[in-house]
Tab-separated table of C-alpha atoms in Angstrom:
chain	number	residue	atom	x	y	z
A	1	UNK	CA	12.797	-21.732	7.629
A	2	UNK	CA	11.123	-18.814	5.935
A	3	UNK	CA	8.193	-16.615	7.008
A	4	UNK	CA	6.464	-15.138	3.958
A	5	UNK	CA	4.166	-12.113	3.805
A	6	UNK	CA	2.522	-11.017	0.582
A	7	UNK	CA	0.129	-8.076	0.226
A	8	UNK	CA	-2.668	-7.828	-2.340
A	9	UNK	CA	-2.520	-5.042	-4.874
A	10	UNK	CA	-3.214	-1.724	-3.131
A	11	UNK	CA	-4.046	-3.808	-0.062
A	12	UNK	CA	-7.553	-4.499	-1.437
A	13	UNK	CA	-9.589	-7.064	0.556
A	14	UNK	CA	-9.818	-9.495	-2.258
A	15	UNK	CA	-9.202	-12.660	-0.305
A	16	UNK	CA	-12.152	-12.654	2.117
A	17	UNK	CA	-13.514	-10.918	5.208
A	18	UNK	CA	-13.588	-11.274	8.983
A	19	UNK	CA	-16.756	-11.444	11.057
A	20	UNK	CA	-17.109	-12.219	14.760
A	21	UNK	CA	-13.527	-13.392	14.930
A	22	UNK	CA	-13.811	-15.827	11.997
A	23	UNK	CA	-12.254	-15.499	8.592
A	24	UNK	CA	-14.417	-16.194	5.596
A	25	UNK	CA	-12.371	-16.618	2.442
A	26	UNK	CA	-13.635	-15.444	-0.940
A	27	UNK	CA	-13.295	-17.737	-3.991
A	28	UNK	CA	-9.991	-16.026	-4.659
A	29	UNK	CA	-8.928	-16.598	-1.020
A	30	UNK	CA	-9.794	-20.266	-1.276
A	31	UNK	CA	-7.813	-20.556	-4.474
A	32	UNK	CA	-4.769	-18.833	-2.879
A	33	UNK	CA	-4.816	-21.297	0.021
A	34	UNK	CA	-5.063	-24.183	-2.435
A	35	UNK	CA	-2.086	-22.898	-4.414
A	36	UNK	CA	-0.067	-22.755	-1.259
A	37	UNK	CA	-0.989	-26.338	-0.307
A	38	UNK	CA	0.083	-27.489	-3.743
A	39	UNK	CA	3.628	-26.045	-3.550
A	40	UNK	CA	5.216	-29.427	-2.495
A	41	UNK	CA	3.704	-31.034	-5.627
A	42	UNK	CA	5.867	-28.740	-7.716
A	43	UNK	CA	8.745	-28.219	-5.244
A	44	UNK	CA	9.158	-31.344	-3.076
A	45	UNK	CA	11.991	-29.607	-1.091
A	46	UNK	CA	9.395	-27.234	0.387
A	47	UNK	CA	7.859	-28.366	3.679
A	48	UNK	CA	4.768	-26.248	4.570
A	49	UNK	CA	4.413	-25.420	8.292
A	50	UNK	CA	1.417	-23.087	8.604
A	51	UNK	CA	-0.432	-20.460	6.551
A	52	UNK	CA	-3.151	-17.886	7.024
A	53	UNK	CA	-5.088	-16.041	4.341
A	54	UNK	CA	-6.258	-12.548	5.421
A	55	UNK	CA	-8.527	-10.131	3.548
A	56	UNK	CA	-5.644	-8.150	2.028
A	57	UNK	CA	-2.544	-10.217	2.645
A	58	UNK	CA	-1.181	-13.727	3.043
A	59	UNK	CA	1.170	-15.282	5.690
A	60	UNK	CA	2.992	-18.588	5.171
A	61	UNK	CA	5.782	-20.394	6.979
A	62	UNK	CA	7.822	-23.007	5.133
A	63	UNK	CA	11.077	-24.905	5.374
A	64	UNK	CA	13.351	-25.703	2.491
A	65	UNK	CA	15.293	-28.910	2.341
A	66	UNK	CA	17.523	-28.729	-0.785
A	67	UNK	CA	18.875	-32.215	-0.025
A	68	UNK	CA	15.482	-33.793	-0.645
A	69	UNK	CA	16.173	-36.447	-3.304
A	70	UNK	CA	12.993	-35.288	-5.146
A	71	UNK	CA	13.938	-31.597	-5.035
A	72	UNK	CA	13.089	-29.799	-8.205
A	73	UNK	CA	16.251	-28.686	-10.006
A	74	UNK	CA	16.467	-25.370	-11.857
A	75	UNK	CA	19.663	-25.116	-13.763
A	76	UNK	CA	22.194	-27.007	-11.629
A	77	UNK	CA	20.699	-26.195	-8.223
A	78	UNK	CA	17.425	-26.807	-6.307
A	79	UNK	CA	14.891	-24.098	-6.894
A	80	UNK	CA	15.450	-21.165	-4.519
A	81	UNK	CA	12.820	-19.362	-2.396
A	82	UNK	CA	12.225	-16.603	-4.944
A	83	UNK	CA	11.250	-19.060	-7.659
A	84	UNK	CA	8.998	-20.998	-5.287
A	85	UNK	CA	7.196	-17.888	-4.079
A	86	UNK	CA	7.078	-16.558	-7.611
A	87	UNK	CA	5.373	-19.721	-8.789
A	88	UNK	CA	2.843	-19.474	-5.937
A	89	UNK	CA	2.034	-15.858	-6.858
A	90	UNK	CA	1.672	-16.730	-10.532
A	91	UNK	CA	-0.643	-19.636	-9.717
A	92	UNK	CA	-2.714	-17.460	-7.354
A	93	UNK	CA	-3.031	-14.727	-10.001
A	94	UNK	CA	-4.181	-17.235	-12.613
A	95	UNK	CA	-6.800	-18.375	-10.137
A	96	UNK	CA	-7.865	-14.734	-9.650
A	97	UNK	CA	-8.253	-14.380	-13.436
A	98	UNK	CA	-10.330	-17.503	-13.573
A	99	UNK	CA	-12.705	-16.009	-10.991
A	100	UNK	CA	-12.832	-12.817	-13.115
A	101	UNK	CA	-13.633	-14.936	-16.175
A	102	UNK	CA	-10.438	-14.049	-18.033
A	103	UNK	CA	-9.417	-16.689	-20.550
A	104	UNK	CA	-5.702	-16.195	-19.897
A	105	UNK	CA	-4.813	-19.693	-21.246
A	106	UNK	CA	-5.858	-18.596	-24.725
A	107	UNK	CA	-3.250	-15.896	-24.793
A	108	UNK	CA	-0.128	-16.693	-26.874
A	109	UNK	CA	3.169	-15.439	-25.527
A	110	UNK	CA	6.223	-14.659	-27.585
A	111	UNK	CA	9.633	-15.925	-26.452
A	112	UNK	CA	10.517	-12.433	-25.158
A	113	UNK	CA	7.320	-12.214	-23.156
A	114	UNK	CA	7.916	-15.626	-21.503
A	115	UNK	CA	10.875	-14.084	-19.706
A	116	UNK	CA	8.449	-11.807	-17.829
A	117	UNK	CA	5.381	-13.971	-17.043
A	118	UNK	CA	3.124	-11.204	-15.730
A	119	UNK	CA	4.189	-8.425	-18.217
A	120	UNK	CA	3.211	-5.985	-15.534
A	121	UNK	CA	3.666	-2.247	-15.965
A	122	UNK	CA	5.879	-0.016	-13.948
A	123	UNK	CA	3.326	0.227	-11.039
A	124	UNK	CA	2.743	-3.545	-11.136
A	125	UNK	CA	-1.021	-2.992	-11.436
A	126	UNK	CA	-2.034	-4.885	-14.599
A	127	UNK	CA	-0.667	-7.176	-17.324
A	128	UNK	CA	-1.708	-7.711	-20.885
A	129	UNK	CA	-4.023	-10.410	-19.586
A	130	UNK	CA	-5.536	-9.030	-16.399
A	131	UNK	CA	-5.065	-7.134	-13.141
A	132	UNK	CA	-2.364	-8.196	-10.680
A	133	UNK	CA	-3.514	-9.946	-7.516
A	134	UNK	CA	-0.468	-9.153	-5.388
A	135	UNK	CA	1.866	-6.252	-4.853
A	136	UNK	CA	5.258	-6.578	-6.379
A	137	UNK	CA	7.692	-8.615	-4.273
A	138	UNK	CA	7.227	-10.088	-0.783
A	139	UNK	CA	8.642	-9.960	2.627
A	140	UNK	CA	10.583	-12.968	3.921
A	141	UNK	CA	12.106	-13.493	7.349
A	142	UNK	CA	14.429	-16.330	8.356
A	143	UNK	CA	13.664	-17.420	11.930
A	144	UNK	CA	16.787	-18.890	13.475
A	145	UNK	CA	15.944	-20.141	17.003
A	146	UNK	CA	13.166	-22.436	18.078
A	147	UNK	CA	11.684	-19.554	20.041
A	148	UNK	CA	11.566	-17.390	16.892
A	149	UNK	CA	9.884	-20.192	14.939
A	150	UNK	CA	7.299	-20.657	17.724
A	151	UNK	CA	6.648	-16.915	17.764
A	152	UNK	CA	6.053	-16.900	14.037
A	153	UNK	CA	3.689	-19.789	14.272
A	154	UNK	CA	1.704	-18.111	17.014
A	155	UNK	CA	1.634	-14.842	15.076
A	156	UNK	CA	0.238	-16.498	11.974
A	157	UNK	CA	-2.233	-18.676	13.899
A	158	UNK	CA	-3.676	-15.664	15.817
A	159	UNK	CA	-3.835	-13.259	12.875
A	160	UNK	CA	-7.609	-13.412	12.571
A	161	UNK	CA	-8.064	-13.096	16.334
A	162	UNK	CA	-5.795	-9.998	16.524
A	163	UNK	CA	-7.619	-8.403	13.575
A	164	UNK	CA	-10.906	-8.812	15.312
A	165	UNK	CA	-9.537	-7.405	18.557
A	166	UNK	CA	-8.135	-4.409	16.631
A	167	UNK	CA	-11.515	-3.844	15.014
A	168	UNK	CA	-13.393	-4.216	18.289
A	169	UNK	CA	-10.997	-1.789	20.053
A	170	UNK	CA	-10.268	0.478	17.060
A	171	UNK	CA	-9.893	3.558	19.288
A	172	UNK	CA	-6.898	1.997	20.962
A	173	UNK	CA	-5.139	1.365	17.642
A	174	UNK	CA	-5.835	4.737	15.996
A	175	UNK	CA	-2.738	6.858	15.791
A	176	UNK	CA	-3.026	10.463	16.911
A	177	UNK	CA	-0.572	12.592	14.977
A	178	UNK	CA	1.346	15.756	15.958
A	179	UNK	CA	0.025	16.196	19.500
A	180	UNK	CA	1.468	18.979	21.623
A	181	UNK	CA	2.648	19.102	25.213
A	182	UNK	CA	3.410	22.374	26.972
A	183	UNK	CA	6.407	20.781	28.717
A	184	UNK	CA	7.823	19.029	25.643
A	185	UNK	CA	9.900	21.824	24.178
A	186	UNK	CA	13.246	22.273	22.469
A	187	UNK	CA	14.587	23.878	25.629
A	188	UNK	CA	13.609	20.886	27.727
A	189	UNK	CA	15.251	18.427	25.306
A	190	UNK	CA	18.425	20.488	25.387
A	191	UNK	CA	18.329	20.485	29.227
A	192	UNK	CA	18.355	16.679	29.071
A	193	UNK	CA	21.375	16.698	26.820
A	194	UNK	CA	23.145	19.271	29.015
A	195	UNK	CA	22.647	17.083	32.085
A	196	UNK	CA	24.625	14.259	30.528
A	197	UNK	CA	28.164	13.960	31.910
A	198	UNK	CA	29.638	13.472	28.446
A	199	UNK	CA	27.552	15.601	26.138
A	200	UNK	CA	27.007	18.342	28.690
A	201	UNK	CA	30.721	19.018	29.143
A	202	UNK	CA	30.582	22.067	26.829
A	203	UNK	CA	28.200	24.111	24.706
A	204	UNK	CA	29.622	22.859	21.487
A	205	UNK	CA	28.899	19.218	22.357
A	206	UNK	CA	25.317	20.034	23.276
A	207	UNK	CA	24.828	21.952	20.012
A	208	UNK	CA	26.258	19.082	18.027
A	209	UNK	CA	23.979	16.585	19.837
A	210	UNK	CA	20.922	18.765	19.296
A	211	UNK	CA	21.698	19.006	15.605
A	212	UNK	CA	21.834	15.249	15.392
A	213	UNK	CA	18.602	14.762	17.268
A	214	UNK	CA	16.706	17.523	15.524
A	215	UNK	CA	16.891	15.673	12.210
A	216	UNK	CA	15.194	12.671	13.769
A	217	UNK	CA	12.525	14.406	15.825
A	218	UNK	CA	8.967	15.072	14.593
A	219	UNK	CA	9.142	18.875	14.502
A	220	UNK	CA	6.419	21.192	13.357
A	221	UNK	CA	7.078	23.815	10.655
A	222	UNK	CA	7.621	26.281	13.490
A	223	UNK	CA	10.316	23.997	14.914
A	224	UNK	CA	8.329	22.845	18.002
A	225	UNK	CA	8.474	19.125	18.893
A	226	UNK	CA	5.362	17.008	18.208
A	227	UNK	CA	4.301	13.710	19.685
A	228	UNK	CA	2.379	10.853	18.039
A	229	UNK	CA	0.599	8.299	20.175
A	230	UNK	CA	-1.821	5.356	20.129
A	231	UNK	CA	-3.523	3.369	22.869
A	232	UNK	CA	-5.641	4.250	25.884
A	233	UNK	CA	-5.743	8.002	26.227
A	234	UNK	CA	-6.824	7.822	29.867
A	235	UNK	CA	-3.360	6.494	30.797
A	236	UNK	CA	-1.894	9.815	29.656
A	237	UNK	CA	-4.307	11.850	31.739
A	238	UNK	CA	-4.044	9.689	34.848
A	239	UNK	CA	-3.156	11.555	38.052
A	240	UNK	CA	-0.527	9.128	39.354
A	241	UNK	CA	2.334	8.018	37.159
A	242	UNK	CA	5.797	6.642	37.957
A	243	UNK	CA	8.880	6.345	35.749
A	244	UNK	CA	11.093	3.316	35.061
A	245	UNK	CA	14.606	4.572	34.263
A	246	UNK	CA	17.327	2.166	35.364
A	247	UNK	CA	20.766	3.703	36.069
A	248	UNK	CA	23.975	1.740	36.311
A	249	UNK	CA	24.624	3.166	39.752
A	250	UNK	CA	21.502	1.422	41.000
A	251	UNK	CA	22.203	-2.023	39.518
A	252	UNK	CA	22.517	-3.644	42.910
A	253	UNK	CA	19.118	-2.225	43.875
A	254	UNK	CA	17.304	-3.463	40.768
A	255	UNK	CA	15.105	-6.039	42.513
A	256	UNK	CA	14.001	-3.311	44.899
A	257	UNK	CA	13.158	-0.963	41.990
A	258	UNK	CA	11.253	-3.730	40.223
A	259	UNK	CA	9.239	-4.697	43.299
A	260	UNK	CA	8.391	-1.061	44.105
A	261	UNK	CA	7.326	-0.407	40.492
A	262	UNK	CA	5.025	-3.451	40.345
A	263	UNK	CA	3.564	-2.518	43.755
A	264	UNK	CA	2.889	1.021	42.549
A	265	UNK	CA	1.179	-0.267	39.394
A	266	UNK	CA	-1.030	-2.593	41.449
A	267	UNK	CA	-2.000	0.360	43.533
A	268	UNK	CA	-3.192	2.303	40.507
A	269	UNK	CA	-0.073	4.112	39.213
A	270	UNK	CA	0.660	4.223	35.476
A	271	UNK	CA	4.209	3.158	34.711
A	272	UNK	CA	6.145	5.151	32.071
A	273	UNK	CA	9.304	3.850	30.370
A	274	UNK	CA	11.317	4.037	27.207
A	275	UNK	CA	12.362	0.350	27.637
A	276	UNK	CA	15.899	1.244	26.600
A	277	UNK	CA	17.971	-1.290	28.577
A	278	UNK	CA	17.282	-4.925	29.455
A	279	UNK	CA	16.377	-4.092	33.093
A	280	UNK	CA	13.713	-1.624	32.058
A	281	UNK	CA	12.318	-4.096	29.575
A	282	UNK	CA	12.221	-6.795	32.239
A	283	UNK	CA	10.105	-4.662	34.512
A	284	UNK	CA	7.681	-3.675	31.693
A	285	UNK	CA	7.477	-7.311	30.639
A	286	UNK	CA	6.430	-8.332	34.195
A	287	UNK	CA	3.815	-5.502	34.205
A	288	UNK	CA	2.318	-6.572	30.901
A	289	UNK	CA	2.160	-10.212	32.022
A	290	UNK	CA	-0.351	-9.041	34.651
A	291	UNK	CA	-2.061	-6.479	32.315
A	292	UNK	CA	-0.906	-3.616	34.487
A	293	UNK	CA	-0.985	-0.258	32.546
A	294	UNK	CA	2.129	1.008	30.866
A	295	UNK	CA	3.032	4.106	28.810
A	296	UNK	CA	5.892	3.294	26.525
A	297	UNK	CA	8.085	5.824	24.739
A	298	UNK	CA	8.836	4.169	21.379
A	299	UNK	CA	12.287	4.328	19.773
A	300	UNK	CA	10.907	4.974	16.279
A	301	UNK	CA	8.082	6.890	14.653
A	302	UNK	CA	4.848	5.154	13.613
A	303	UNK	CA	4.301	4.403	9.951
A	304	UNK	CA	0.855	4.372	8.454
A	305	UNK	CA	0.145	0.712	9.267
A	306	UNK	CA	1.897	0.571	12.632
A	307	UNK	CA	0.411	-1.435	15.492
A	308	UNK	CA	2.034	-2.915	18.644
A	309	UNK	CA	3.315	-6.445	18.188
A	310	UNK	CA	3.535	-9.563	20.316
A	311	UNK	CA	2.131	-9.331	23.839
A	312	UNK	CA	1.971	-5.534	23.502
A	313	UNK	CA	-0.816	-5.997	20.949
A	314	UNK	CA	-3.030	-7.717	23.517
A	315	UNK	CA	-2.212	-5.250	26.277
A	316	UNK	CA	-3.137	-2.464	23.910
A	317	UNK	CA	-6.417	-4.129	23.009
A	318	UNK	CA	-7.153	-4.466	26.768
A	319	UNK	CA	-6.548	-0.753	27.249
A	320	UNK	CA	-3.435	-1.378	29.317
A	321	UNK	CA	-0.936	0.300	26.921
A	322	UNK	CA	-0.243	3.605	25.376
A	323	UNK	CA	2.699	4.088	23.093
A	324	UNK	CA	4.063	7.627	22.406
A	325	UNK	CA	6.847	8.699	20.122
A	326	UNK	CA	8.632	11.968	19.498
A	327	UNK	CA	10.433	10.615	16.383
A	328	UNK	CA	9.792	10.676	12.669
A	329	UNK	CA	9.433	7.219	11.219
A	330	UNK	CA	12.662	5.831	9.826
A	331	UNK	CA	13.431	2.583	8.068
A	332	UNK	CA	15.644	0.497	10.287
A	333	UNK	CA	17.756	-2.380	8.996
A	334	UNK	CA	18.093	-5.629	10.917
A	335	UNK	CA	21.691	-4.747	11.875
A	336	UNK	CA	20.695	-1.367	13.288
A	337	UNK	CA	17.452	-2.548	14.925
A	338	UNK	CA	18.851	-2.700	18.451
A	339	UNK	CA	21.214	0.363	18.143
A	340	UNK	CA	20.135	3.586	19.804
A	341	UNK	CA	22.439	6.590	20.035
A	342	UNK	CA	23.193	8.174	23.369
A	343	UNK	CA	21.372	11.301	22.195
A	344	UNK	CA	18.246	9.253	21.418
A	345	UNK	CA	18.354	7.566	24.871
A	346	UNK	CA	18.687	10.884	26.636
A	347	UNK	CA	15.796	12.439	24.648
A	348	UNK	CA	13.519	9.443	25.277
A	349	UNK	CA	14.189	9.418	28.958
A	350	UNK	CA	13.552	13.163	29.163
A	351	UNK	CA	10.117	12.508	27.608
A	352	UNK	CA	9.549	9.794	30.215
A	353	UNK	CA	10.221	12.327	32.983
A	354	UNK	CA	7.866	14.838	31.469
A	355	UNK	CA	4.999	12.329	31.156
A	356	UNK	CA	5.613	10.726	34.603
A	357	UNK	CA	6.229	14.015	36.457
A	358	UNK	CA	8.331	12.294	39.091
A	359	UNK	CA	12.100	11.917	39.853
A	360	UNK	CA	14.022	8.853	38.600
A	361	UNK	CA	14.622	7.787	42.197
A	362	UNK	CA	10.938	7.861	43.394
A	363	UNK	CA	11.208	4.198	44.333
A	364	UNK	CA	14.107	4.595	46.793
């Protein structure tokens, strides 16, 4: 099973527009959808699950069955995903040229040119026949579990709805860059490192830990730490906040901590957490299920197109979420996605304490 995402060139809205929660495809968008539906005619091993055309990108979910007796063979093996998606992109681009009135069929290719069907330049903007419809390449994800597949189907099916929600609540999805906090200082971060029983054992360990963290933090040119954030600003300025930091020493008291936190949120407190360990994430998940307000300290910086995903998207649109990050954005591989260093965890929790302005044990 593969989830495919393809962006239009320069993310131009060539495929349609959204109005009042409905997607209206352009002629090109209609042609792209038709090209997708025709994939099994050319590659019978491809089973199409769901797709969604968006103004500037395309989502599709498909399953490959190479054992299909009618599978199209390329060389000695059934056509692979890259060839199938490449054929879809070529067909869609030809349809785009048809809309533009380009007589691409009249063009005669040499044998050398046939090896590179688009003949696109270095920036993949235009060929000898016409402009490119899509950006070079595509993103593909292989969902493994049934839950992951269901999640992808829901994501694709609700793409238009989420886009409309983002547009209607644009203030909640706008990223504020390089904000300052009087309490968020280099000295305070080092205090958090010093308080750790391992890193804080000597000055050299603290200095080494700071050097590691400093390269990841969003620091100004003067060396002061910045914070990026998005969501409901009123959560940050709320009078009453409580932290969720789960310690191993309190593992037997977790249900008490969870109950006290939910009770506090229902009574108007804003919950602040870095969601580092499973227990913290469990509490935040329970809060978001009831649309209770949360400030989350993210474990990565925000890239230009960042927005919360999954249920967090909806809680953000409802004004029940603010995400803040002290980090520069970094590209994270799938293998490293769940790995946070001890120094990162300590720094994130120190920011939780600064925002919440309450002790970790407030709930006892």
